[in-house]
Short mmCIF file of C-alpha atoms in Angstrom, two decimals:
data_model
loop_
_atom_site.label_atom_id
_atom_site.label_comp_id
_atom_site.label_asym_id
_atom_site.label_seq_id
_atom_site.Cartn_x
_atom_site.Cartn_y
_atom_site.Cartn_z
CA ALA A 1 9.24 7.18 -6.13
CA GLU A 2 12.52 6.64 -8.02
CA PRO A 3 13.20 5.82 -11.68
CA LEU A 4 13.63 2.08 -12.17
CA SER A 5 17.19 2.57 -13.22
CA ALA A 6 17.99 3.38 -9.58
CA LEU A 7 17.63 -0.37 -8.85
CA GLU A 8 20.67 -1.11 -10.91
CA GLU A 9 22.76 0.25 -8.05
CA GLN A 10 21.50 -2.49 -5.77
CA PHE A 11 22.42 -5.49 -7.95
CA VAL A 12 25.68 -6.67 -9.54
CA ASN A 13 24.29 -10.14 -10.63
CA PRO A 14 24.17 -10.12 -14.49
CA GLU A 15 20.97 -12.25 -14.55
CA ILE A 16 19.14 -9.64 -12.42
CA ARG A 17 20.49 -6.81 -14.41
CA ARG A 18 19.19 -8.39 -17.66
CA LYS A 19 15.77 -8.72 -16.08
CA LEU A 20 15.92 -4.97 -15.10
CA ASP A 21 16.66 -4.16 -18.74
CA VAL A 22 13.59 -6.17 -19.81
CA MET A 23 11.39 -4.51 -17.20
CA LYS A 24 12.29 -0.93 -18.40
CA GLY A 25 10.08 -1.63 -21.41
CA ASP A 26 7.08 -1.82 -19.19
CA TYR A 27 7.95 -0.10 -15.90
CA GLY A 28 9.36 3.37 -15.33
CA ALA A 29 9.61 3.76 -11.56
CA TYR A 30 9.27 2.04 -8.24
CA ARG A 31 8.58 3.24 -4.65
CA ARG A 32 10.66 1.82 -1.80
CA CYS A 33 8.69 0.56 1.20
CA ARG A 34 10.21 0.37 4.64
CA GLY A 35 11.37 -3.11 5.42
CA ASP A 36 10.07 -3.76 8.95
CA GLY A 37 8.00 -6.91 8.42
CA ASN A 38 5.02 -4.87 7.27
CA CYS A 39 6.23 -4.08 3.74
CA PHE A 40 3.67 -6.25 1.87
CA TYR A 41 0.76 -4.73 3.70
CA ARG A 42 2.26 -1.23 3.34
CA ALA A 43 2.95 -1.64 -0.36
CA LEU A 44 -0.46 -3.13 -1.09
CA GLY A 45 -2.44 -0.58 0.85
CA PHE A 46 -0.62 2.46 -0.43
CA ALA A 47 -0.66 1.33 -4.06
CA TYR A 48 -4.37 0.74 -3.75
CA LEU A 49 -5.02 4.03 -2.16
CA GLU A 50 -2.70 5.90 -4.54
CA ARG A 51 -4.48 4.34 -7.55
CA GLU A 52 -7.84 5.59 -6.40
CA VAL A 53 -6.61 9.15 -5.66
CA TRP A 54 -4.94 9.32 -9.12
CA GLN A 55 -8.08 8.07 -10.87
CA ASP A 56 -9.88 11.06 -9.60
CA VAL A 57 -7.28 13.34 -11.10
CA SER A 58 -6.32 11.50 -14.35
CA PRO A 59 -8.72 9.39 -16.42
CA ALA A 60 -5.61 7.80 -18.00
CA VAL A 61 -5.00 5.80 -14.79
CA PRO A 62 -6.94 2.59 -15.26
CA THR A 63 -9.42 1.21 -12.87
CA CYS A 64 -7.98 -1.72 -10.92
CA GLY A 65 -10.36 -4.50 -12.00
CA THR A 66 -13.76 -4.24 -10.22
CA MET A 67 -12.13 -2.82 -7.11
CA SER A 68 -14.28 -1.31 -4.46
CA SER A 69 -13.67 2.23 -3.26
CA PHE A 70 -11.30 2.87 -0.34
CA ALA A 71 -14.20 4.35 1.59
CA SER A 72 -16.19 1.09 1.21
CA LEU A 73 -13.14 -0.89 2.52
CA LEU A 74 -12.97 1.45 5.58
CA SER A 75 -16.65 0.63 6.17
CA LYS A 76 -16.01 -3.04 5.87
CA VAL A 77 -13.33 -2.86 8.57
CA GLU A 78 -15.68 -0.92 10.79
CA ASP A 79 -18.49 -3.49 10.36
CA HIS A 80 -16.24 -6.41 11.13
CA VAL A 81 -13.72 -5.18 13.67
CA GLN A 82 -15.48 -6.95 16.57
CA VAL A 83 -15.08 -10.36 15.01
CA LEU A 84 -11.26 -9.95 14.88
CA PRO A 85 -9.62 -12.51 17.26
CA SER A 86 -6.98 -9.92 18.41
CA SER A 87 -5.65 -6.34 17.89
CA ARG A 88 -9.13 -4.74 17.84
CA ASP A 89 -7.94 -1.61 19.73
CA TYR A 90 -5.18 -1.07 17.16
CA VAL A 91 -7.49 -1.48 14.30
CA GLU A 92 -10.07 0.83 15.74
CA ALA A 93 -7.50 3.52 16.39
CA ALA A 94 -6.15 3.09 12.80
CA LEU A 95 -9.68 3.42 11.38
CA ARG A 96 -10.36 6.61 13.27
CA HIS A 97 -7.05 8.03 12.20
CA VAL A 98 -7.44 7.28 8.48
CA ARG A 99 -11.05 8.44 8.34
CA GLN A 100 -10.09 11.76 9.70
CA PHE A 101 -7.76 12.50 6.86
CA PHE A 102 -9.16 10.49 3.98
CA PRO A 103 -11.34 13.41 2.64
CA THR A 104 -8.31 15.74 2.30
CA TRP A 105 -6.74 13.34 -0.25
CA LYS A 106 -9.61 13.41 -2.67
CA ARG A 107 -8.19 14.61 -6.11
CA LYS A 108 -4.90 15.67 -4.28
CA PRO A 109 -2.08 13.09 -4.81
CA GLU A 110 0.31 15.61 -3.46
CA ALA A 111 -1.62 15.70 -0.18
CA LEU A 112 -1.67 11.97 0.02
CA TYR A 113 2.13 11.72 -0.51
CA THR A 114 2.93 14.46 1.92
CA SER A 115 0.65 12.96 4.56
CA PHE A 116 2.18 9.45 4.47
CA LEU A 117 5.81 10.34 3.87
CA THR A 118 5.91 12.90 6.70
CA ASP A 119 3.66 11.15 9.26
CA SER A 120 4.76 7.72 10.25
CA SER A 121 1.63 7.17 12.30
CA MET A 122 -0.47 7.42 9.13
CA ASP A 123 1.58 4.77 7.57
CA ALA A 124 1.16 2.49 10.55
CA SER A 125 -2.60 3.01 10.47
CA LEU A 126 -2.78 1.89 6.89
CA VAL A 127 -0.80 -1.27 7.63
CA TRP A 128 -3.28 -2.18 10.44
CA LEU A 129 -6.28 -1.64 8.13
CA ILE A 130 -4.88 -3.87 5.39
CA ARG A 131 -4.03 -6.52 7.93
CA ALA A 132 -7.61 -6.26 9.23
CA LEU A 133 -9.01 -6.69 5.74
CA CYS A 134 -6.94 -9.76 5.10
CA ALA A 135 -8.15 -11.20 8.43
CA VAL A 136 -11.72 -10.56 7.63
CA ALA A 137 -11.37 -12.18 4.17
CA CYS A 138 -9.87 -15.21 5.92
CA LEU A 139 -12.71 -15.54 8.32
CA GLU A 140 -15.30 -15.07 5.61
CA ASN A 141 -13.67 -17.78 3.41
CA ARG A 142 -12.53 -20.25 6.15
CA ASP A 143 -15.03 -22.96 4.95
CA SER A 144 -14.41 -22.33 1.24
CA SER A 145 -11.92 -23.86 -1.17
CA SER A 146 -12.16 -20.84 -3.58
CA VAL A 147 -9.00 -19.33 -2.36
CA THR A 148 -6.90 -22.46 -1.91
CA GLY A 149 -8.30 -24.59 -4.69
CA GLU A 150 -7.32 -28.13 -4.77
CA LEU A 151 -5.59 -27.80 -1.33
CA GLY A 152 -9.00 -28.05 0.31
CA THR A 153 -10.85 -25.47 2.27
CA LEU A 154 -8.93 -22.52 3.71
CA SER A 155 -9.48 -23.88 7.29
CA PHE A 156 -8.13 -27.27 6.26
CA PHE A 157 -5.06 -25.75 4.54
CA LEU A 158 -4.19 -23.56 7.56
CA CYS A 159 -4.70 -26.16 10.25
CA GLU A 160 -3.94 -29.57 8.61
CA VAL A 161 -1.21 -28.50 6.05
CA LEU A 162 0.39 -25.56 7.70
CA GLY A 163 -0.09 -26.84 11.24
CA HIS A 164 -1.88 -23.87 12.88
CA ALA A 165 -4.05 -24.72 15.79
CA SER A 166 -6.97 -22.86 14.30
CA VAL A 167 -7.80 -20.15 11.86
CA GLU A 168 -7.86 -17.65 14.64
CA ALA A 169 -4.53 -18.71 15.81
CA PHE A 170 -3.09 -18.17 12.23
CA LEU A 171 -4.62 -14.62 12.21
CA GLN A 172 -3.17 -13.83 15.67
CA GLN A 173 0.29 -15.13 14.79
CA GLU A 174 0.78 -14.12 11.22
CA VAL A 175 -1.76 -11.43 10.14
CA LEU A 176 -2.88 -9.33 13.21
CA ARG A 177 0.63 -9.02 14.58
CA ASN A 178 2.65 -5.91 13.81
CA GLY A 179 5.89 -6.84 12.01
CA ALA A 180 4.81 -10.32 10.95
CA GLU A 181 5.79 -11.02 7.31
CA ALA A 182 3.02 -11.83 4.88
CA SER A 183 2.77 -15.51 3.95
CA ASP A 184 1.86 -16.94 0.56
CA CYS A 185 -1.67 -17.51 1.95
CA VAL A 186 -1.98 -13.77 2.53
CA GLN A 187 -1.04 -13.09 -1.08
CA LEU A 188 -3.83 -15.34 -2.16
CA LEU A 189 -6.25 -13.57 0.16
CA ALA A 190 -5.23 -10.00 -0.91
CA PRO A 191 -7.56 -9.70 -3.97
CA VAL A 192 -10.54 -10.93 -1.86
CA ALA A 193 -9.61 -8.62 0.95
CA LEU A 194 -9.52 -5.72 -1.45
CA GLU A 195 -12.83 -6.80 -3.03
CA GLY A 196 -11.86 -7.34 -6.73
CA CYS A 197 -8.42 -5.76 -7.08
CA GLU A 198 -6.01 -7.77 -9.12
CA LEU A 199 -2.46 -8.06 -7.99
CA ARG A 200 0.80 -8.81 -9.86
CA LEU A 201 4.05 -9.69 -8.10
CA VAL A 202 7.13 -9.26 -10.27
CA GLN A 203 9.88 -11.43 -8.79
CA LEU A 204 13.36 -9.85 -9.10
CA ASP A 205 15.83 -12.43 -8.13
CA ARG A 206 18.17 -15.01 -9.75
CA THR A 207 15.27 -17.31 -10.73
CA ILE A 208 15.34 -17.92 -14.45
CA SER A 209 12.06 -17.97 -16.38
CA GLU A 210 12.05 -20.89 -18.74
CA GLY A 211 12.67 -19.68 -22.31
CA SER A 212 12.75 -16.02 -21.38
CA SER A 213 14.89 -13.35 -19.69
CA ARG A 214 11.76 -11.80 -18.15
CA PRO A 215 11.38 -11.89 -14.37
CA VAL A 216 9.07 -14.56 -12.89
CA GLU A 217 5.75 -12.95 -12.34
CA HIS A 218 2.62 -14.12 -10.47
CA ASP A 219 -1.03 -12.75 -10.91
CA PHE A 220 -3.55 -13.09 -8.15
CA LYS A 221 -7.23 -12.25 -8.68
CA VAL A 222 -10.60 -12.91 -7.04
CA PRO A 223 -11.26 -16.55 -7.44
CA ASP A 224 -13.99 -17.71 -9.85
CA ALA A 225 -15.49 -21.15 -10.39
CA SER A 226 -12.47 -22.49 -12.23
CA ASP A 227 -9.45 -21.18 -10.40
CA SER A 228 -8.06 -19.07 -7.55
CA ARG A 229 -4.70 -18.03 -8.86
CA LEU A 230 -3.74 -17.05 -12.32
CA ASP A 231 -0.19 -17.51 -13.44
CA THR A 232 0.26 -15.64 -16.69
CA SER A 233 2.43 -17.46 -19.23
CA VAL A 234 5.65 -15.84 -20.22
CA ASP A 235 4.58 -15.69 -23.84
CA ASN A 236 1.58 -13.70 -23.02
CA TRP A 237 2.79 -10.98 -20.63
CA PRO A 238 0.03 -8.33 -20.21
CA ARG A 239 1.07 -4.80 -20.05
CA PRO A 240 1.51 -3.44 -16.42
CA ASP A 241 -0.88 -0.55 -17.08
CA SER A 242 -3.72 -3.03 -17.33
CA ASP A 243 -6.27 -3.20 -14.42
CA ARG A 244 -4.03 -4.53 -11.58
CA LEU A 245 -1.70 -3.30 -8.88
CA CYS A 246 1.98 -4.16 -9.44
CA LEU A 247 4.39 -5.00 -6.62
CA LEU A 248 8.08 -5.63 -6.92
CA PHE A 249 9.21 -8.70 -4.93
CA LYS A 250 12.80 -8.95 -3.95
CA PRO A 251 13.82 -11.77 -1.58
CA GLY A 252 11.99 -10.94 1.69
CA HIS A 253 10.80 -7.58 0.58
CA TYR A 254 8.12 -5.73 -1.39
CA ASP A 255 8.09 -2.38 -3.17
CA ILE A 256 5.49 -0.70 -5.51
CA LEU A 257 6.04 -0.72 -9.31
CA TYR A 258 4.71 1.88 -11.74
CA SER A 259 4.02 1.46 -15.42
CA ASN A 260 5.87 3.85 -17.75
CA ASP A 261 2.94 6.16 -18.25
CA HIS A 262 1.97 6.37 -14.68
CA ALA A 263 5.71 6.67 -13.56
CA GLU A 264 5.98 9.85 -15.65
CA ARG A 265 3.04 11.44 -13.89
CA VAL A 266 4.14 10.46 -10.39
CA LEU A 267 7.77 11.61 -10.98
CA LYS A 268 6.64 14.92 -12.50
CA LEU A 269 4.29 15.63 -9.55
CA GLN A 270 6.94 14.71 -7.12
CA ALA A 271 9.41 17.15 -8.56
CA ASN A 272 6.76 19.95 -8.95
CA VAL A 273 5.81 19.83 -5.24
CA GLN A 274 9.41 19.31 -4.18
CA LEU A 275 8.21 16.25 -2.14
CA GLU A 276 11.72 14.97 -1.39
CA ARG A 277 12.84 18.23 0.12
CA ARG A 278 9.63 18.56 2.10
CA CYS A 279 10.09 15.13 3.57
CA ARG A 280 13.72 15.81 4.59
CA ASP A 281 13.29 19.37 6.08
CA PRO A 282 12.38 19.62 9.82
CA TRP A 283 8.81 20.35 10.84
CA GLN A 284 7.92 24.05 10.89
CA CYS A 285 4.83 25.74 12.27
CA LEU A 286 2.60 27.30 9.60
CA ILE A 287 1.87 30.33 11.74
CA CYS A 288 5.00 31.46 13.50
CA MET A 289 7.45 29.44 11.34
CA ASP A 290 9.31 28.14 14.41
CA THR A 291 10.48 24.59 14.56
CA GLU A 292 9.74 22.60 17.72
CA ASP A 293 9.98 19.06 18.84
CA GLU A 294 7.26 16.96 17.10
CA ALA A 295 5.81 16.20 20.47
CA GLU A 296 4.72 19.80 20.62
CA VAL A 297 2.99 19.74 17.30
CA PHE A 298 -0.78 20.54 17.48
CA GLN A 299 -3.16 18.98 14.93
CA ALA A 300 -5.74 21.66 14.34
CA TRP A 301 -7.40 20.95 10.94
CA ARG A 302 -8.62 18.06 8.72
CA CYS A 303 -5.51 18.17 6.66
CA HIS A 304 -1.82 17.25 7.02
CA HIS A 305 -0.75 20.72 7.99
CA ARG A 306 0.21 21.52 11.64
CA ILE A 307 0.88 24.39 14.01
CA CYS A 308 2.80 24.63 17.26
CA THR A 309 1.07 24.32 20.64
CA GLN A 310 1.70 28.01 21.40
CA CYS A 311 0.01 29.29 18.24
CA CYS A 312 -2.97 26.96 18.76
CA ALA A 313 -3.72 28.94 22.03
CA ASP A 314 -5.38 31.64 19.79
CA GLY A 315 -8.87 30.24 18.99
CA GLN A 316 -9.16 32.42 15.85
CA LEU A 317 -6.35 30.46 14.20
CA LEU A 318 -8.37 27.17 14.51
CA VAL A 319 -11.22 28.07 12.12
CA GLN A 320 -9.47 26.80 9.00
CA CYS A 321 -6.05 25.95 7.74
CA PRO A 322 -4.27 28.99 6.43
CA THR A 323 -2.79 26.98 3.54
CA CYS A 324 -5.35 24.75 2.13
CA LYS A 325 -8.52 26.11 4.04
CA ALA A 326 -9.37 22.72 5.52
CA PRO A 327 -11.91 23.11 8.37
CA ALA A 328 -11.00 22.62 12.01
CA LEU A 329 -11.31 19.21 13.71
#
């Protein structure tokens, strides 16, 4: 994560800089997400998981609406993986990978950060799980208009309005395909996919909000009987530390936003555990301290720590992790 002020280096447009000045009253930091076509799913999934881990540590971190636990979302993917029209093997592999390490993140934000920021395969697994959850939400709501409102049923909107051959074809082409950007329809599905989590997108571009210098923002929530999408008026801007996840939308890209209070906690922890240095430094075996090619790394315990293939030959070393005491796989 970086202070929000770091964004000023990316923009010279005066309108965008004015918006950044306004945002500083509410937001203190943001987290860059890699821009490879998966950034919406990556930002959404990590923000959700991060919120849950921090709630276990700090009661000051608010609950995100009526959000389900991450464990229940994993179970939902497992229960519905066979109905996905494509990419089932990728989703099943991602599920096994994340389930293996999920218990090690409980009450340990530093373990979560280290795991994701030093292991690209963990990041890829999370992206597939969020894509799968969005696909399941789409299939479950295909004959309902609760998500699309006056546009008709979701199936009608996808096929007749957007021109997809079928709901399954939409999922194969735009949701269950690595690198495919998230469409507006996926944004509407996200709160349903995450079972109650409210989402705010803060739009940082040259768009001018009528009567205000604030960025344009959009709130998405689980639909009720009256609406499916809540656009909060400029004059009634809720604080960002209320019960929602906040993503920063720049044209074609998504990052994670942190409210001022939570930003302080995240940046402080990041400095205390020297996360930036740990992510930059080469991999090093915990036993012999030698550095090898990552292809020679052996995963021995239910944690993010590793040893080299030569050290793993001694069975006595595999009983538990010497650093965090996590049990062997």
